[in-house]
Short mmCIF file of C-alpha atoms in Angstrom, two decimals:
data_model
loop_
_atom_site.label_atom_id
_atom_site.label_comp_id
_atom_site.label_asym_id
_atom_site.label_seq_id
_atom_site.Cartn_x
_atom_site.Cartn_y
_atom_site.Cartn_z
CA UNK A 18 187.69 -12.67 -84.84
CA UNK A 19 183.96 -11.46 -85.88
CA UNK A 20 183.34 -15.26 -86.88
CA UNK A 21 184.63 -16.42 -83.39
CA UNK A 22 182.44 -13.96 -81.53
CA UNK A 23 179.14 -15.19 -83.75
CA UNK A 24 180.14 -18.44 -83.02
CA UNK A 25 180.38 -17.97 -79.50
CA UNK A 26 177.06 -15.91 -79.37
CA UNK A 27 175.63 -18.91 -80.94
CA UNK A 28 176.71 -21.56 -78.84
CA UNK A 29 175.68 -18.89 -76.08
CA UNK A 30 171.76 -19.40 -77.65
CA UNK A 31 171.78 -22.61 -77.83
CA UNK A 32 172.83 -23.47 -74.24
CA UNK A 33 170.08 -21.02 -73.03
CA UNK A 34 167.72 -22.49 -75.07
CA UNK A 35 168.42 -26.17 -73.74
CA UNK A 36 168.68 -24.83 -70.28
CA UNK A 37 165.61 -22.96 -70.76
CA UNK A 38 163.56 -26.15 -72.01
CA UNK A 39 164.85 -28.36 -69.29
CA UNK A 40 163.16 -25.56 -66.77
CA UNK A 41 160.38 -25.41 -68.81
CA UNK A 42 159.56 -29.56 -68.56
CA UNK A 43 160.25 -29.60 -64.66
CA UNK A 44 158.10 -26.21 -64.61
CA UNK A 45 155.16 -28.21 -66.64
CA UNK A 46 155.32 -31.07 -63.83
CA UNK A 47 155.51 -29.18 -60.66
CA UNK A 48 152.20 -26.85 -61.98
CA UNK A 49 150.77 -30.25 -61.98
CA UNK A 50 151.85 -30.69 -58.16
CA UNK A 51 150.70 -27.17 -57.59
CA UNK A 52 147.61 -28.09 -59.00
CA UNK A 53 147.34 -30.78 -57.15
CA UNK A 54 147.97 -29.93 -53.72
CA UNK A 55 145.07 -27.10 -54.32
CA UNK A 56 142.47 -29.90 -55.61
CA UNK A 57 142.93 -32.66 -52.95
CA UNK A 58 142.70 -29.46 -50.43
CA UNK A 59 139.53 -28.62 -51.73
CA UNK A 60 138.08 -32.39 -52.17
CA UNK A 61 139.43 -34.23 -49.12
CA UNK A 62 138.83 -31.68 -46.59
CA UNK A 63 136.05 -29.60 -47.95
CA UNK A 64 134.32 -30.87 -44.60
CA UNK A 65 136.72 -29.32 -43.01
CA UNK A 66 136.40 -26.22 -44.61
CA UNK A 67 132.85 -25.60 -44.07
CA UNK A 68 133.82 -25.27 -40.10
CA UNK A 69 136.02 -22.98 -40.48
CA UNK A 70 134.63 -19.02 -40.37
CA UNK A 71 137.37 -17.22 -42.89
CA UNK A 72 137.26 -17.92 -46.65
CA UNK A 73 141.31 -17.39 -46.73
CA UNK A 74 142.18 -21.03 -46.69
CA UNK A 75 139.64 -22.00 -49.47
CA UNK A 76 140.68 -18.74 -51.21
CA UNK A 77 144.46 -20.16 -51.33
CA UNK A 78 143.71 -23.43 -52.28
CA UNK A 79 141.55 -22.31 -55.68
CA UNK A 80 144.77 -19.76 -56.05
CA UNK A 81 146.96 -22.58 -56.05
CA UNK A 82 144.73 -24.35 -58.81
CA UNK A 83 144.27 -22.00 -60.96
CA UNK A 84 148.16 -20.87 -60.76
CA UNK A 85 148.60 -24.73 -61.30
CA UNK A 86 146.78 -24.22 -64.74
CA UNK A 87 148.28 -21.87 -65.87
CA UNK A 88 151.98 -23.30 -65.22
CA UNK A 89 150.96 -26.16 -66.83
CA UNK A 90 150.02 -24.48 -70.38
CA UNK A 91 152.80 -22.12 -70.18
CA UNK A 92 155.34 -24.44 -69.52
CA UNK A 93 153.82 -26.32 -73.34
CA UNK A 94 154.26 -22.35 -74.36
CA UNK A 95 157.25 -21.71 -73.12
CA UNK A 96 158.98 -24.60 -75.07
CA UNK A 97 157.42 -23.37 -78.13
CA UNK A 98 158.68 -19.89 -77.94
CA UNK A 99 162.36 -21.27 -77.03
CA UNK A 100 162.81 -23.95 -79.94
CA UNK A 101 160.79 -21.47 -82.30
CA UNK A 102 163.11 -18.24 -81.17
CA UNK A 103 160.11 -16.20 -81.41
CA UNK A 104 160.97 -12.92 -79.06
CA UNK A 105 157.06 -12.47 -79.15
CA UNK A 106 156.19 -15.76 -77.95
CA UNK A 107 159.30 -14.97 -75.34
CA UNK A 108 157.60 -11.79 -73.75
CA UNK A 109 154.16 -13.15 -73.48
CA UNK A 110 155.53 -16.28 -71.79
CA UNK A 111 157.59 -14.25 -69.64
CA UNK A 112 154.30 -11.87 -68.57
CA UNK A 113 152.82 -15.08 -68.08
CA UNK A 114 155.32 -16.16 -65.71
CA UNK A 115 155.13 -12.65 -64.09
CA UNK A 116 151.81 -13.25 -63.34
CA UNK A 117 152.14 -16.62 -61.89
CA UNK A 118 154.32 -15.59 -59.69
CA UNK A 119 152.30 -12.79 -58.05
CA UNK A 120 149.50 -15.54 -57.99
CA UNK A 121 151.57 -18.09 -55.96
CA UNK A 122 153.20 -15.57 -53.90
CA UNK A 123 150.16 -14.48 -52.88
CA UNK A 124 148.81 -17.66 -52.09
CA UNK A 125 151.50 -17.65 -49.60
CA UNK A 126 151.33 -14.59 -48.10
CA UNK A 127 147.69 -15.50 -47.37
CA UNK A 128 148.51 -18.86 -46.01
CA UNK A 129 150.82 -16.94 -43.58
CA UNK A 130 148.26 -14.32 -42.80
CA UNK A 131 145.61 -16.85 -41.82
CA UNK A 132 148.27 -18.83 -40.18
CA UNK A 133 148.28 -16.13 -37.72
CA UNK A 134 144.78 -15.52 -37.07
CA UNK A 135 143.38 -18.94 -37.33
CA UNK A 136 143.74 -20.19 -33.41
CA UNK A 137 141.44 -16.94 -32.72
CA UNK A 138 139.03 -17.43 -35.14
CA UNK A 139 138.65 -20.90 -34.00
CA UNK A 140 138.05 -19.77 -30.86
CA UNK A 141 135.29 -17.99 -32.20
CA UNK A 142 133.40 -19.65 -34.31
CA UNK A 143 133.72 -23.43 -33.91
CA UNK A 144 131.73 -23.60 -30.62
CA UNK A 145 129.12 -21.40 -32.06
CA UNK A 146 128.92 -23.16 -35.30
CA UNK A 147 128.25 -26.43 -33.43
CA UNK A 148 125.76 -25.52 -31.21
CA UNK A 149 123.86 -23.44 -32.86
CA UNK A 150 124.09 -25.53 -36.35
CA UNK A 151 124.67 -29.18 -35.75
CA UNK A 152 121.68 -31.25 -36.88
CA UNK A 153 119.42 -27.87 -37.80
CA UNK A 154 117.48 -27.94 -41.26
CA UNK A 155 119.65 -26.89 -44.39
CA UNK A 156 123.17 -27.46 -42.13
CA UNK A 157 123.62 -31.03 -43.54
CA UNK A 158 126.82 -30.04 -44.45
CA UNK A 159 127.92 -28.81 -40.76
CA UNK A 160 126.56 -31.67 -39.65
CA UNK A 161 128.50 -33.85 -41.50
CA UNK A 162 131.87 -32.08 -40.80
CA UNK A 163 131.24 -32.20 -37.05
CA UNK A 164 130.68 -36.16 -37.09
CA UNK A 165 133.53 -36.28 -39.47
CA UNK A 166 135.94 -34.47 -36.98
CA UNK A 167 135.05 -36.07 -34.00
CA UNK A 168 135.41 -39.14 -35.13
CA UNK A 169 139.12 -38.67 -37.29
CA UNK A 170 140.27 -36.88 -34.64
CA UNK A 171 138.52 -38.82 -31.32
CA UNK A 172 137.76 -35.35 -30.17
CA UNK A 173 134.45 -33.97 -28.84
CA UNK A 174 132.93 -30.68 -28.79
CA UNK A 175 134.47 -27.73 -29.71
CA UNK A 176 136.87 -27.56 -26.12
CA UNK A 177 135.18 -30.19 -24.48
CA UNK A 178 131.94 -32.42 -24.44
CA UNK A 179 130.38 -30.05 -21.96
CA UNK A 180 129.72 -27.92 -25.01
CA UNK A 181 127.01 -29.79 -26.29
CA UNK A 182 124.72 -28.73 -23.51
CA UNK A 183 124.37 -25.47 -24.99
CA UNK A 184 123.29 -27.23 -28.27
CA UNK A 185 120.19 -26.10 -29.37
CA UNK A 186 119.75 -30.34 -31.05
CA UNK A 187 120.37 -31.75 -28.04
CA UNK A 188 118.53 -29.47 -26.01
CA UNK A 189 115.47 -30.34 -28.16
CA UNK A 190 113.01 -33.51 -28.47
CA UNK A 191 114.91 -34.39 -31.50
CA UNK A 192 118.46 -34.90 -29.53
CA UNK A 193 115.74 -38.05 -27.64
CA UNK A 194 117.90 -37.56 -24.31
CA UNK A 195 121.60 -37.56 -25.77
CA UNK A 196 124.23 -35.49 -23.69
CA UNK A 197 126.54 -35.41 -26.80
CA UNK A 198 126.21 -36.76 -30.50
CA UNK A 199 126.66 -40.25 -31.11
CA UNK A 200 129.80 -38.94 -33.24
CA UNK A 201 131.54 -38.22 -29.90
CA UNK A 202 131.20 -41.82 -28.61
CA UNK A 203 134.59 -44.52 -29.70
CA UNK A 204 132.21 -47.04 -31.02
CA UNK A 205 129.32 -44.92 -32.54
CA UNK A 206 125.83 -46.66 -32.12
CA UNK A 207 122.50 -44.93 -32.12
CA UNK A 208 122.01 -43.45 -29.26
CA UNK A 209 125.18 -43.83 -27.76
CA UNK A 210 125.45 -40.20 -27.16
CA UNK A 211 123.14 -41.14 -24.00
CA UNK A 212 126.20 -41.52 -21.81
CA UNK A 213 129.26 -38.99 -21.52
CA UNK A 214 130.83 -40.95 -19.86
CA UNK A 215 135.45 -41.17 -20.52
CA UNK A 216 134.49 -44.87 -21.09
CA UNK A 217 131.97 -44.26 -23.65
CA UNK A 218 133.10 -41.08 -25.24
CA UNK A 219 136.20 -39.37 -26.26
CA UNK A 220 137.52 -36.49 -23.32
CA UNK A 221 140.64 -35.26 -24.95
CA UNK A 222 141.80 -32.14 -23.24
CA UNK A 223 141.68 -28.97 -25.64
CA UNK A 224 138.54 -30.83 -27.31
CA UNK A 225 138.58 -30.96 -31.20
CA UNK A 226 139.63 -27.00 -31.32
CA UNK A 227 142.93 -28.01 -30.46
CA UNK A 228 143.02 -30.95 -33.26
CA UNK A 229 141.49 -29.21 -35.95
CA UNK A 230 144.11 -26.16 -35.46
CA UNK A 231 146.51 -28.43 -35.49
CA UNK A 232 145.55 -29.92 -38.96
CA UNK A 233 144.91 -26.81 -40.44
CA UNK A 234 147.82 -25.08 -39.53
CA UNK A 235 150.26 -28.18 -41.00
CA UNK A 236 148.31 -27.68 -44.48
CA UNK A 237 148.51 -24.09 -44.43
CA UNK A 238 152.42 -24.45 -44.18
CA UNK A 239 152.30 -26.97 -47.15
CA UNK A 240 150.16 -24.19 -49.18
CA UNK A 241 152.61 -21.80 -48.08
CA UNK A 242 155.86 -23.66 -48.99
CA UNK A 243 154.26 -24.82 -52.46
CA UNK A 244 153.06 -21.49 -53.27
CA UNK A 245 156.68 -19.76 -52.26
CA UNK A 246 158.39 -22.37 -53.45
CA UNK A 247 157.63 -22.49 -56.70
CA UNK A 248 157.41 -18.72 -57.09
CA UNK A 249 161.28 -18.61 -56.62
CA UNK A 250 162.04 -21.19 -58.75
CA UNK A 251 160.19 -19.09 -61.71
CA UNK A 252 162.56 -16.13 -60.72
CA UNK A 253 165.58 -18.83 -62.51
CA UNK A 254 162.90 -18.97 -65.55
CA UNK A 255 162.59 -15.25 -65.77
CA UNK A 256 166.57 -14.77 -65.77
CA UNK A 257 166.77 -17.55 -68.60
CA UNK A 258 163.66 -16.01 -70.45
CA UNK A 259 165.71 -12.56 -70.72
CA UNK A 260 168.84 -13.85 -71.44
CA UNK A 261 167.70 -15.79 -74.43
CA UNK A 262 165.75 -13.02 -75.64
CA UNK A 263 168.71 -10.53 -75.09
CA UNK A 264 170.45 -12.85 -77.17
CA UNK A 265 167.92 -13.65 -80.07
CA UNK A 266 167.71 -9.56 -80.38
CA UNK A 267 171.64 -9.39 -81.81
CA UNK A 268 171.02 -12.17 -83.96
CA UNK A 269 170.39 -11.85 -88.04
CA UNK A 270 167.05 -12.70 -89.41
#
């Protein structure tokens, strides 16, 4: 009967331990994917990011990188400590888990937080930031998100086109008589931005406040979902984590 019941304990191990690997390899390839999703956040809409007056987007994208990273090396650790049956290789990689948990869950929760506040801030800040920043000395940067935007999104201004004639660029010698940036017009020429008119420039109703929300808010859900996502799917690592180490514990040496 004892001989049964080691046997059984055994067979009990090894499952775990196969079950726990296979987690482990689909856990290495999503950190990749969270890793990912954070990078080409931060490098194909850095433009975008500059516009926008909260760092709580950026913040969750380098989150979701750096939690990335670290899934990625313990998911090479975590098969280690399972083939090796090391219980102190098993705790660290569990406290490792632990913590990238609390990292991606966070990530989410400030997703959803800004997810809330971001149509208000917007309100805020993107008419100002135009105006007062577009085409000034050491705002390259703005500048080139603002031409970028109206253009991807055939938008102009921050709720209209009438904003520009608060603009402190176009109000000066150096706007040379254009109503609105040549990045408003639907064929962009120099000096195009000399006529507002519909035929010449882009009138969409909500102006590029309404777009840029819009875009923002779909890539804060995809942070979200990632971030929550693959926290609960670490929860089924932690389970198999314990159980194998429960079981390695009542095991000879």
């Amino acid at each position: 009967m004892g001989v049964y019941e080691e046997k059984k304990e055994t067979c009990g191990t090894i499952c775990l331990k196969y079950l726990l690997f296979t987690f482990n390899f689909l856990f290495w390839m999503a950190g990749g994917v969270v890793m990912a999703v954070g990078v080409w956040t931060l490098l194909e809409k850095s433009d975008y990011i500059s516009l926008l007056p909260s760092k709580t987007y950026e913040a969750s994208a380098y989150i979701l990188i750096l939690a990335g990273a670290i899934v990625m090396v313990t998911g090479v650790l975590g098969c280690c400590a399972t083939f090796k049956e090391q219980r102190r290789l098993l705790r660290v990689y569990f406290v490792l888990l632990l913590c990238i948990f609390l990292l991606e869950v966070l990530a989410g929760v400030l997703a959803y937080i800004y997810y809330q506040q971001l149509n208000e801030e917007l309100k805020q800040s993107l008419r100002d930031t135009m105006i007062q920043k577009y085409e000034r000395t050491n705002q390259e940067h703005i500048t080139r998100a603002v031409d970028k935007l109206q253009q991807e999104f055939k938008c102009c201004g921050s709720n209209s086109s009438a904003d520009w004639a608060a603009s402190e660029w176009i109000r000066s010698q150096a706007g040379k008589g254009r109503l609105v940036p040549d990045s408003c017009c639907k064929t962009p020429t120099p000096m195009c931005g000399e006529r507002d008119h519909p035929s010449n420039i882009y009138k969409v109703e909500g102006g590029c406040i309404t777009k840029l929300e819009k875009f923002i808010l779909e890539h804060l859900k995809i942070i979200g979902a990632v971030g929550i996502g693959i926290a609960c799917v670490q929860v089924v690592g932690m389970v198999f984590t314990c159980c194998l180490y429960k079981s390695l514990k009542v095991e000879p040496y």
